[in-house]
PDB file as gemmi writes it, atoms N, CA and C in Angstrom:
CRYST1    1.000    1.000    1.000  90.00  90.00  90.00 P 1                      
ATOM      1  N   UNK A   1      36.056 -16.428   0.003  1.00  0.00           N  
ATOM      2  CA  UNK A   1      35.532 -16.567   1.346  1.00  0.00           C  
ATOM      3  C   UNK A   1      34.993 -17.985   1.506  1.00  0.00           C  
ATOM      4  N   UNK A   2      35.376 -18.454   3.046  1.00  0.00           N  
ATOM      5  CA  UNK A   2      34.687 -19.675   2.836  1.00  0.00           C  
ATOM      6  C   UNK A   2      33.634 -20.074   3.208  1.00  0.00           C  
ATOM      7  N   UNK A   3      32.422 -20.660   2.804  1.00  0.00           N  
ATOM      8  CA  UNK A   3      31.012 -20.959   3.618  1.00  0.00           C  
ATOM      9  C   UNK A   3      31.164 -21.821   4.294  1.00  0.00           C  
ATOM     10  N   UNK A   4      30.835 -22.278   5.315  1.00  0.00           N  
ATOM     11  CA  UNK A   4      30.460 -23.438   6.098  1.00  0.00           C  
ATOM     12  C   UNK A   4      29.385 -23.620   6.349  1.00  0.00           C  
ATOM     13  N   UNK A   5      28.562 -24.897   5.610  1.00  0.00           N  
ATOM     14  CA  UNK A   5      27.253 -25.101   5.612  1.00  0.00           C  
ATOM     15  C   UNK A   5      26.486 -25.713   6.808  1.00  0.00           C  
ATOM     16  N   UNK A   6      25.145 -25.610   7.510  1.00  0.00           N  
ATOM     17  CA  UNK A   6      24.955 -26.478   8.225  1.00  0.00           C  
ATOM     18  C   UNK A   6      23.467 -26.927   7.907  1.00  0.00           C  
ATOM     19  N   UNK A   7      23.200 -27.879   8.702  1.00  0.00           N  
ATOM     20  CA  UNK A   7      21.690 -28.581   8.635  1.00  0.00           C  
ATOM     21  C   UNK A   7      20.745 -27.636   9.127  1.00  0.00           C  
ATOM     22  N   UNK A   8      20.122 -27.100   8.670  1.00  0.00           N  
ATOM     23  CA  UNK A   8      18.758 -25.889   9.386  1.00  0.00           C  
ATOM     24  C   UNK A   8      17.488 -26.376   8.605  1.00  0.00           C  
ATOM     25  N   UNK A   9      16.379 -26.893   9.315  1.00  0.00           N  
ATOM     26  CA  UNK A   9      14.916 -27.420   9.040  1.00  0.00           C  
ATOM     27  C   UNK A   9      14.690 -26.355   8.466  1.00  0.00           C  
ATOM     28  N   UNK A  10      14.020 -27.046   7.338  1.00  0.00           N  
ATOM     29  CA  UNK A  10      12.889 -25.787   5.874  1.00  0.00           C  
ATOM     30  C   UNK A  10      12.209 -25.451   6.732  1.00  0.00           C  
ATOM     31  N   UNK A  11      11.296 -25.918   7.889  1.00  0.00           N  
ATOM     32  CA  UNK A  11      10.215 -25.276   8.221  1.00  0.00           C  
ATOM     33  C   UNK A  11      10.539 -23.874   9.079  1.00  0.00           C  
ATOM     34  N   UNK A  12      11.763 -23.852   9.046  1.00  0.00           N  
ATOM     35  CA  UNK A  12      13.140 -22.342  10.126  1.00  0.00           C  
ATOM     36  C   UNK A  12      12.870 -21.330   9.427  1.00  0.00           C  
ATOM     37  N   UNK A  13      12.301 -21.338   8.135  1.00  0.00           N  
ATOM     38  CA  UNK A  13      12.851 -19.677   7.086  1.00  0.00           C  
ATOM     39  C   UNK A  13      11.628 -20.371   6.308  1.00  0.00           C  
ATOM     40  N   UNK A  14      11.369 -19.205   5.162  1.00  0.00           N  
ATOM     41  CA  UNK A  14      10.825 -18.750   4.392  1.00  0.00           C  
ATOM     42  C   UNK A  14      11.142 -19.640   3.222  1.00  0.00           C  
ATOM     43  N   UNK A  15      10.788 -20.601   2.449  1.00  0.00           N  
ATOM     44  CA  UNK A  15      11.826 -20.889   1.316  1.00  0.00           C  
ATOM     45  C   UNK A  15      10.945 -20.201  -0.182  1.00  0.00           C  
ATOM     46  N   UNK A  16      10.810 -18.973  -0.265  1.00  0.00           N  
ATOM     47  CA  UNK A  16      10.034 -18.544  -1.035  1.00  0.00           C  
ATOM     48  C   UNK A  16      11.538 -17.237  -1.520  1.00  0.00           C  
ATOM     49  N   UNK A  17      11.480 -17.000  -3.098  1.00  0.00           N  
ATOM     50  CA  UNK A  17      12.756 -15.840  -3.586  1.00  0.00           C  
ATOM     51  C   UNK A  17      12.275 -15.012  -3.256  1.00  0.00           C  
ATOM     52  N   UNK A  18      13.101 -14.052  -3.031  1.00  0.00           N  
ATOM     53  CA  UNK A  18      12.685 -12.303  -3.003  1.00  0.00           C  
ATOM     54  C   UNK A  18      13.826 -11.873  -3.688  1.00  0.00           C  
ATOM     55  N   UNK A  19      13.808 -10.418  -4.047  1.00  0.00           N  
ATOM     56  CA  UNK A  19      14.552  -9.623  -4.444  1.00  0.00           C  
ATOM     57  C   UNK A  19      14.986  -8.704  -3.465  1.00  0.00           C  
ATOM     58  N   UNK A  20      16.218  -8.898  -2.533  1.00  0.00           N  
ATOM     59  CA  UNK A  20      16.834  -8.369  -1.570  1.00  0.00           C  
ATOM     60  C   UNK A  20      16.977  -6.674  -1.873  1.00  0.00           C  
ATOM     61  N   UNK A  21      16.609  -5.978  -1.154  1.00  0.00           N  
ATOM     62  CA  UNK A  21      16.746  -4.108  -1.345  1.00  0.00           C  
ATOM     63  C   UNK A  21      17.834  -3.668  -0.132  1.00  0.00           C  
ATOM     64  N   UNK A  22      17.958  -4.723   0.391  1.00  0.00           N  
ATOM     65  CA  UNK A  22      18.737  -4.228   1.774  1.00  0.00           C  
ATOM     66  C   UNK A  22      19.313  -5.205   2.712  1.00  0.00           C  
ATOM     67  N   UNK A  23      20.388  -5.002   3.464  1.00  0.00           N  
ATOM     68  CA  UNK A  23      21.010  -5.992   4.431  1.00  0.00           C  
ATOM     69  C   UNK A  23      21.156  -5.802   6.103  1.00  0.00           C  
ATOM     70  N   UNK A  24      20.865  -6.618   6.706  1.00  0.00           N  
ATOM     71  CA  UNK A  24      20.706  -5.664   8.256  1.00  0.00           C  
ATOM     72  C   UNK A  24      21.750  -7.040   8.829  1.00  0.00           C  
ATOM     73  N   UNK A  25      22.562  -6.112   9.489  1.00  0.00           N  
ATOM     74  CA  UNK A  25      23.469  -6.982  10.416  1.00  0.00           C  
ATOM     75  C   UNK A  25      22.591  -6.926  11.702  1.00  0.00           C  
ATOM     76  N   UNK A  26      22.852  -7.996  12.110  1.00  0.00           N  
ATOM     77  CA  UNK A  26      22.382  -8.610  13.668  1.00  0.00           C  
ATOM     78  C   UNK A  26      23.216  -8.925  14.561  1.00  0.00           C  
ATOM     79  N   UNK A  27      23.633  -8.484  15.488  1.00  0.00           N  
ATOM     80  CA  UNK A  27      24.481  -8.890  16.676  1.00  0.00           C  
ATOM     81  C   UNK A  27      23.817  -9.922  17.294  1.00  0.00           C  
ATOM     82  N   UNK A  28      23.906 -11.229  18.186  1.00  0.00           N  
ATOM     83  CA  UNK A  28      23.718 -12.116  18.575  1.00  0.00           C  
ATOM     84  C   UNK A  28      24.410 -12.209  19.956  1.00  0.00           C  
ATOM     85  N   UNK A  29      23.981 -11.576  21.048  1.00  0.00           N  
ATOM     86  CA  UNK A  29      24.716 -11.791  22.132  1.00  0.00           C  
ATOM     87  C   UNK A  29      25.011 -12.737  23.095  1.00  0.00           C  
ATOM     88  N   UNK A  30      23.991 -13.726  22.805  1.00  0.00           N  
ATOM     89  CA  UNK A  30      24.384 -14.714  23.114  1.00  0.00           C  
ATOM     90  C   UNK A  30      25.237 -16.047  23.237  1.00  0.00           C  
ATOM     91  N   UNK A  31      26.128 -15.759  22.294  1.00  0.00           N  
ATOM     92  CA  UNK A  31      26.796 -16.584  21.777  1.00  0.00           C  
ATOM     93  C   UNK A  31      27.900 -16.677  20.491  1.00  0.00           C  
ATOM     94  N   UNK A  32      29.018 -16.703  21.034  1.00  0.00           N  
ATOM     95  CA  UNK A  32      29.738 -16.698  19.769  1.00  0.00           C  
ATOM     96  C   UNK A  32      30.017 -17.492  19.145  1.00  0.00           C  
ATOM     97  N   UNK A  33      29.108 -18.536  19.055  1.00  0.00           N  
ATOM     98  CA  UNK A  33      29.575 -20.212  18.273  1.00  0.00           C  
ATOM     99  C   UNK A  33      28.876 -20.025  17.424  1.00  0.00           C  
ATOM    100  N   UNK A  34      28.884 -19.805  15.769  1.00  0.00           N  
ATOM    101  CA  UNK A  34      27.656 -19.750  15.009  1.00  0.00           C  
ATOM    102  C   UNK A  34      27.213 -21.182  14.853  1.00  0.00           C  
ATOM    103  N   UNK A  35      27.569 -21.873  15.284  1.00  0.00           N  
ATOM    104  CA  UNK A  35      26.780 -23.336  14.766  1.00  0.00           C  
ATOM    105  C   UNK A  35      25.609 -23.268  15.842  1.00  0.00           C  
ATOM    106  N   UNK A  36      26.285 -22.900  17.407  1.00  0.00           N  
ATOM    107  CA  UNK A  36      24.946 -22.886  18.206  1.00  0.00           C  
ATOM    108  C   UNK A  36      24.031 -21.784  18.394  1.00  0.00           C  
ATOM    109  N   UNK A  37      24.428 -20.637  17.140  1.00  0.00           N  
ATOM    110  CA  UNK A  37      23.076 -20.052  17.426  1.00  0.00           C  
ATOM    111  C   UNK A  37      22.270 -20.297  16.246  1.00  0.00           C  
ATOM    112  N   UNK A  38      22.329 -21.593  15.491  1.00  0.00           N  
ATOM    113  CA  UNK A  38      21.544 -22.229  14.322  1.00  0.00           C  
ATOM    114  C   UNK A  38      20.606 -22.846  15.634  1.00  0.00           C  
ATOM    115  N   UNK A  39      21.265 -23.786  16.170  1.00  0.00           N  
ATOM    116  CA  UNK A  39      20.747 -24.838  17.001  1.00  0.00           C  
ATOM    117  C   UNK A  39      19.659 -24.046  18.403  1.00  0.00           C  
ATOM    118  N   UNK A  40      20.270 -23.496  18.504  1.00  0.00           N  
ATOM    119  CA  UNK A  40      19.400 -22.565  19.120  1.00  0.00           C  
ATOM    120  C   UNK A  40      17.315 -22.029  18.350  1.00  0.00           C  
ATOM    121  N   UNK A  41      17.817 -21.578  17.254  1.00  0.00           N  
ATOM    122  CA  UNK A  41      16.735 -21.157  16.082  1.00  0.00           C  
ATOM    123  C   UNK A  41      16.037 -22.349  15.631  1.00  0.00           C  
ATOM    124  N   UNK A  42      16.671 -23.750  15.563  1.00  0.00           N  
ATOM    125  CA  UNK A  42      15.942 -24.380  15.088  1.00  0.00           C  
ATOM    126  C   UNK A  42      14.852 -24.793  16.448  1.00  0.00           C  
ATOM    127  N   UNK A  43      14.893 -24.761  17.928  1.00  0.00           N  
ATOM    128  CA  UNK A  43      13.931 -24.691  18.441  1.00  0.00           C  
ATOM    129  C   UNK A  43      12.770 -23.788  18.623  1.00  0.00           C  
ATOM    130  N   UNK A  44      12.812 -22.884  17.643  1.00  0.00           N  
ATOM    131  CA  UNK A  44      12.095 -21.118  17.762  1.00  0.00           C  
ATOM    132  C   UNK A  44      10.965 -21.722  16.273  1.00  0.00           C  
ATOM    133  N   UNK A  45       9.819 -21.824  17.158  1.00  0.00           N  
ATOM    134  CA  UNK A  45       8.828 -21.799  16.289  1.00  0.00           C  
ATOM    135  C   UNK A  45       8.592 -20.941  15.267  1.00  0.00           C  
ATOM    136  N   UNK A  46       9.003 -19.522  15.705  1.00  0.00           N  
ATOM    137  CA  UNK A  46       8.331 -18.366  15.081  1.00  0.00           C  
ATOM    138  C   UNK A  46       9.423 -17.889  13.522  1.00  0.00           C  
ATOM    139  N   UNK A  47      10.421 -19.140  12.822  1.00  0.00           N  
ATOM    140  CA  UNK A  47      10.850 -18.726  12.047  1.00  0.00           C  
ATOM    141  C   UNK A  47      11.712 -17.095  12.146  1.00  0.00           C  
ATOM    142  N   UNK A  48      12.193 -17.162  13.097  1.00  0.00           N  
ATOM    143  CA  UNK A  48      13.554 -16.208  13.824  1.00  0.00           C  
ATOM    144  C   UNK A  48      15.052 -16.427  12.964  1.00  0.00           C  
ATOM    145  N   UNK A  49      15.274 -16.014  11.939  1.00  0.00           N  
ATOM    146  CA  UNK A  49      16.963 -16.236  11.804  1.00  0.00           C  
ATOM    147  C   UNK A  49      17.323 -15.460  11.136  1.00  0.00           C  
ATOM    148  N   UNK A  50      18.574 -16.133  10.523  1.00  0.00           N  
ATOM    149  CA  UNK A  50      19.274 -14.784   9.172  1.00  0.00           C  
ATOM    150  C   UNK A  50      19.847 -16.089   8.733  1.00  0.00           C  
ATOM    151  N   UNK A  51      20.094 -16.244   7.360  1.00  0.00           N  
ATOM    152  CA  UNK A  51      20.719 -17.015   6.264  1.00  0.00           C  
ATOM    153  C   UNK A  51      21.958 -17.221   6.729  1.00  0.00           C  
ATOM    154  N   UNK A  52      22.712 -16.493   7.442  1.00  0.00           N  
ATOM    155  CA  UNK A  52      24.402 -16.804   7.715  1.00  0.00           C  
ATOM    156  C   UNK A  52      24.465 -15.951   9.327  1.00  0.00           C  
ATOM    157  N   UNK A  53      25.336 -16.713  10.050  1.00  0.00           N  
ATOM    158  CA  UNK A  53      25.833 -16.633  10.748  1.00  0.00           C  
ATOM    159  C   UNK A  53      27.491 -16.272  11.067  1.00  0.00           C  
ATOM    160  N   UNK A  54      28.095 -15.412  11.632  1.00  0.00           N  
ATOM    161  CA  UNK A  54      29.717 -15.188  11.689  1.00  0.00           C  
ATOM    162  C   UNK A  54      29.817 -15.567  13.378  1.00  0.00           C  
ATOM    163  N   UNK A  55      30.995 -16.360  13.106  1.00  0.00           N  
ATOM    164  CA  UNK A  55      31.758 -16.696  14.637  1.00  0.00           C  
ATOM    165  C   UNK A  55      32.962 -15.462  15.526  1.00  0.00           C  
ATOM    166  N   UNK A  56      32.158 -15.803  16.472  1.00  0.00           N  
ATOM    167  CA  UNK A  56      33.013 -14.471  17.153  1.00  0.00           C  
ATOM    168  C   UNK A  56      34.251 -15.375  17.984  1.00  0.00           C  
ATOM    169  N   UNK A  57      35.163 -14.691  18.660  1.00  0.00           N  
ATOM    170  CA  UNK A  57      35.947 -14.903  19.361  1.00  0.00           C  
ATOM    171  C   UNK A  57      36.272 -16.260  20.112  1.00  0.00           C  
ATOM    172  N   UNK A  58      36.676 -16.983  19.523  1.00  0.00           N  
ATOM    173  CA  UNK A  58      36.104 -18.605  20.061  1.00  0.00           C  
ATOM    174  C   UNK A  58      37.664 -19.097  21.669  1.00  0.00           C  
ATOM    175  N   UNK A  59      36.642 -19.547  22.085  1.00  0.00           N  
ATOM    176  CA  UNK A  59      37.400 -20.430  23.742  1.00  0.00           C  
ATOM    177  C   UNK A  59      38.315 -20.941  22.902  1.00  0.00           C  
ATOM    178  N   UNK A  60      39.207 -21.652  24.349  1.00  0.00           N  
ATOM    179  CA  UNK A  60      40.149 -22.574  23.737  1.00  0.00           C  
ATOM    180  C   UNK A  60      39.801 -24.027  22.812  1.00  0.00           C  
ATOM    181  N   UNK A  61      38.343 -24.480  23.474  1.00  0.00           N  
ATOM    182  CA  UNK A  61      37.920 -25.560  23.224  1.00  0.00           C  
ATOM    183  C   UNK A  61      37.022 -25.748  21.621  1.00  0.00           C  
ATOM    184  N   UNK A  62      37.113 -24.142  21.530  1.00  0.00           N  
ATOM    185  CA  UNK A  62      36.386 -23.915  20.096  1.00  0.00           C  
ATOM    186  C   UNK A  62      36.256 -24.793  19.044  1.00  0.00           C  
ATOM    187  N   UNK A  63      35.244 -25.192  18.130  1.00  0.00           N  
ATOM    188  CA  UNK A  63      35.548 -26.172  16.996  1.00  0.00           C  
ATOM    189  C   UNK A  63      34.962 -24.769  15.711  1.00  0.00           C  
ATOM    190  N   UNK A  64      35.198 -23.698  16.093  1.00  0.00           N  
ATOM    191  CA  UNK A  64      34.960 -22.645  14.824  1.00  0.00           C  
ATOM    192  C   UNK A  64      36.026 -21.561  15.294  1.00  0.00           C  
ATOM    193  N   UNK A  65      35.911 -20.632  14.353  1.00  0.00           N  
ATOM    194  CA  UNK A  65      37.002 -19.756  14.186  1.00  0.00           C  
ATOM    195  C   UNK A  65      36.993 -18.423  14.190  1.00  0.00           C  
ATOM    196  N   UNK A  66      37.395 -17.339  14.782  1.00  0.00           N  
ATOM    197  CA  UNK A  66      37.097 -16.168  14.634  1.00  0.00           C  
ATOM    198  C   UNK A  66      36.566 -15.398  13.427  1.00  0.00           C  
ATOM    199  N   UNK A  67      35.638 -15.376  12.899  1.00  0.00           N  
ATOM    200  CA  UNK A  67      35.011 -15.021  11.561  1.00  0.00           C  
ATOM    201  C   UNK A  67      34.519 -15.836  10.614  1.00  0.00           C  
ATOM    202  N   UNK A  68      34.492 -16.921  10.947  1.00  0.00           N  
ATOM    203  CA  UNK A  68      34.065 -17.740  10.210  1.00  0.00           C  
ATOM    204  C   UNK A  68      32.647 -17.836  10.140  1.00  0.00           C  
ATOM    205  N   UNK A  69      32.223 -17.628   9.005  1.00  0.00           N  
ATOM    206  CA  UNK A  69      30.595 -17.634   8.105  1.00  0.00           C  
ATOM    207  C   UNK A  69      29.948 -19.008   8.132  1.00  0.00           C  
ATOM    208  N   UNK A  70      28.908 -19.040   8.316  1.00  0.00           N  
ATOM    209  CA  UNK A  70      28.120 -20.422   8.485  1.00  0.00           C  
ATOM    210  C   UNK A  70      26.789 -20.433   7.913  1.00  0.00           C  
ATOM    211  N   UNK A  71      26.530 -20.602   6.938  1.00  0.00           N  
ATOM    212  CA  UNK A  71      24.892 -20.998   6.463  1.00  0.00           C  
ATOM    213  C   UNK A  71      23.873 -21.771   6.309  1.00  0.00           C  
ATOM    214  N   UNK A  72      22.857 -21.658   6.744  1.00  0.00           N  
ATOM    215  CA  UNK A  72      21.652 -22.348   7.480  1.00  0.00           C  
ATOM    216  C   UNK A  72      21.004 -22.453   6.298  1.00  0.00           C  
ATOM    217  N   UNK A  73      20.395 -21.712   5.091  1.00  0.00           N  
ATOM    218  CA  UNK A  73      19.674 -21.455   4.522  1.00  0.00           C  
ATOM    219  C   UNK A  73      20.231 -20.297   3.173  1.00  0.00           C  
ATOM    220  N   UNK A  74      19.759 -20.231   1.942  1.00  0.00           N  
ATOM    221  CA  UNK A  74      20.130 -20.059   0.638  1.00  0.00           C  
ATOM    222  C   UNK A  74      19.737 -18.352   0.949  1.00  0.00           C  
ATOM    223  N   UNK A  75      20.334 -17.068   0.600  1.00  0.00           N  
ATOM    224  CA  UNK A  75      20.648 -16.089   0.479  1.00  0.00           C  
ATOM    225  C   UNK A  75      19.127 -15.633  -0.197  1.00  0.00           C  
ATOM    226  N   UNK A  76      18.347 -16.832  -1.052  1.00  0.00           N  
ATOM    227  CA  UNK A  76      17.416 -16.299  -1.804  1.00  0.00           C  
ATOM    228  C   UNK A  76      16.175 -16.325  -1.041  1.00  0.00           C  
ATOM    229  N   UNK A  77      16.377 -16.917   0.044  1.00  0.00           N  
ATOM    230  CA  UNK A  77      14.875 -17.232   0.960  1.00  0.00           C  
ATOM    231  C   UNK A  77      15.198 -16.188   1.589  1.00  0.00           C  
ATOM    232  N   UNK A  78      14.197 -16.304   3.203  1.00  0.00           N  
ATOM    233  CA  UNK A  78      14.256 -15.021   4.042  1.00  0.00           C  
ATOM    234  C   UNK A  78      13.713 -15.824   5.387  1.00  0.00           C  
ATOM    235  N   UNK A  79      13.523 -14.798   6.735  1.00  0.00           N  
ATOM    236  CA  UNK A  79      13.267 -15.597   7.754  1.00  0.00           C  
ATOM    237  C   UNK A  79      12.684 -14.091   8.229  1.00  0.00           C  
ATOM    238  N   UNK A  80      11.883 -14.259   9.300  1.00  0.00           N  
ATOM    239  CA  UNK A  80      11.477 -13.154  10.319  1.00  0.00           C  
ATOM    240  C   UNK A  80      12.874 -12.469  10.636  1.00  0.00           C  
ATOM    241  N   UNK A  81      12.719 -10.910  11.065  1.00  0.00           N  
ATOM    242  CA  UNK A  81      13.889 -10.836  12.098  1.00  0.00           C  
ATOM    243  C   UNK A  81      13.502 -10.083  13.551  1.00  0.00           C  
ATOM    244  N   UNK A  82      14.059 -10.155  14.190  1.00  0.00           N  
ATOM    245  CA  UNK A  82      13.699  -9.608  15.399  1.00  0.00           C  
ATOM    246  C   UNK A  82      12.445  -9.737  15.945  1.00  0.00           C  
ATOM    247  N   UNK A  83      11.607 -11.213  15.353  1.00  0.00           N  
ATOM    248  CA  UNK A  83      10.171 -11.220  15.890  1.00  0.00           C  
ATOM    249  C   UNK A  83       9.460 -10.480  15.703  1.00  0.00           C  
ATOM    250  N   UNK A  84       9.678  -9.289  13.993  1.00  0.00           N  
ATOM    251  CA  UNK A  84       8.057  -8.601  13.766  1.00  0.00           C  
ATOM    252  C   UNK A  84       8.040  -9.257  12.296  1.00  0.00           C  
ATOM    253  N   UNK A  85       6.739  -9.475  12.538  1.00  0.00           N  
ATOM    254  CA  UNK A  85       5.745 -10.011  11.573  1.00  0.00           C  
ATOM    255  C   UNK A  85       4.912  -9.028  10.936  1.00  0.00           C  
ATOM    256  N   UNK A  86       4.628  -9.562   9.658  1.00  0.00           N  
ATOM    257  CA  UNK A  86       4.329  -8.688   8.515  1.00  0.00           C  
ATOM    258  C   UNK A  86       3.306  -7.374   8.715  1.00  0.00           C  
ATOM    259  N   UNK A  87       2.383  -8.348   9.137  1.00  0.00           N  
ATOM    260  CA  UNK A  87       1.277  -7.574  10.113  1.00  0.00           C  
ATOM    261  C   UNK A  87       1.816  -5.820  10.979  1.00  0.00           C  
ATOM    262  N   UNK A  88       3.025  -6.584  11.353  1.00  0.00           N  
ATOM    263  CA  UNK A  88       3.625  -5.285  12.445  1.00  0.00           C  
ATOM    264  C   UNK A  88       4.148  -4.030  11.650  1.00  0.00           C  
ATOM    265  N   UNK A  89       4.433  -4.435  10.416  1.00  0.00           N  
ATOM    266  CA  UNK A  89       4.656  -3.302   9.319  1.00  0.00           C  
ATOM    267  C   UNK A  89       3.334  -2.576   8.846  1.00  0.00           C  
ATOM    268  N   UNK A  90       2.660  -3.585   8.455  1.00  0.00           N  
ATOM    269  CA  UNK A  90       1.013  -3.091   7.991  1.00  0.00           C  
ATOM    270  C   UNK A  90       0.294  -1.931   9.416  1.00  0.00           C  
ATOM    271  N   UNK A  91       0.751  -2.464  10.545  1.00  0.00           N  
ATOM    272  CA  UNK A  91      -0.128  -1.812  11.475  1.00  0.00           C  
ATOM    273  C   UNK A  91       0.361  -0.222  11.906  1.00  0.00           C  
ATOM    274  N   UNK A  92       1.761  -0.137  11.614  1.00  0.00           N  
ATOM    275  CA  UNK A  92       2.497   1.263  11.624  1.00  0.00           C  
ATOM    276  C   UNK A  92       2.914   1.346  10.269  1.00  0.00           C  
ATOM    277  N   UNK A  93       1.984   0.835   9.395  1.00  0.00           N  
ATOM    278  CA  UNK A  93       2.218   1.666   7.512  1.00  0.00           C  
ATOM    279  C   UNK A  93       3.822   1.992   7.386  1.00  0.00           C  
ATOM    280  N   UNK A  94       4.639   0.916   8.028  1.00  0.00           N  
ATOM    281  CA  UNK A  94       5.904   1.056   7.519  1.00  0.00           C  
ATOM    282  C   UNK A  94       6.248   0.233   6.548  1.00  0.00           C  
ATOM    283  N   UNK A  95       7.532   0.585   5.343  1.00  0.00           N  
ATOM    284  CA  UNK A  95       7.809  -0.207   4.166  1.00  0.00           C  
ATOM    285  C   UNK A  95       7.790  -1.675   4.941  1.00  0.00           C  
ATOM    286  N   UNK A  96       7.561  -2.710   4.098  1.00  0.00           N  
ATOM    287  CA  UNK A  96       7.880  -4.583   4.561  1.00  0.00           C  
ATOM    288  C   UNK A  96       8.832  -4.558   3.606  1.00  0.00           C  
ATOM    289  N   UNK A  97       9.861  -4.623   3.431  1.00  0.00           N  
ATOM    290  CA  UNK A  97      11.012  -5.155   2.431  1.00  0.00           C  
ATOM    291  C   UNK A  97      11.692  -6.792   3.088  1.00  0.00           C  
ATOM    292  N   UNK A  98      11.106  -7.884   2.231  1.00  0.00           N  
ATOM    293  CA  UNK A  98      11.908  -9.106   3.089  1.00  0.00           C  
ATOM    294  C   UNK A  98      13.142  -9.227   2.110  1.00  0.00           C  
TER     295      UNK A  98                                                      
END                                                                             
């Protein structure tokens, strides 16, 4: 498979290891360019992303490819998802697995 790497600011994610227990796909409706929904995240204060990105269905003018994988950040870090914070697990005593 091939990666396609891109530039994503340390201060975007977590750069701390974890031991992954689980994987959650994210739909992204905004956009099927994965490069611009990096570019997008890197204006999001709140550390919002996922390590890889997949390209959906690209225009004619496309410079990516239908499926093509894109990574912002190393598989071993982590990032918020969906805007809940740790806290939001603690406050409904649900598991935090990052």
């Amino acid at each position: 498979m091939k990666l396609t790497q891109v530039a994503f600011s340390t201060n975007q994610y977590i750069a701390e290891e974890h031991t992954k227990k689980q994987i959650y796909l994210h739909h992204t409706a905004g956009s099927a360019d994965p490069f611009a929904v990096f570019k997008v995240w890197e204006n999001n204060p709140e550390k919002i992303a996922t390590c890889v990105t997949i390209g959906g269905k690209p225009t004619k003018t496309a410079k990516w490819m239908d499926g093509e994988v894109v990574q912002g950040y190393s598989s071993k870090h982590w990032a918020y998802h969906l805007g809940l914070k740790e806290y939001t697990f603690h406050n409904f005593k649900l598991q935090y697995i990052t």
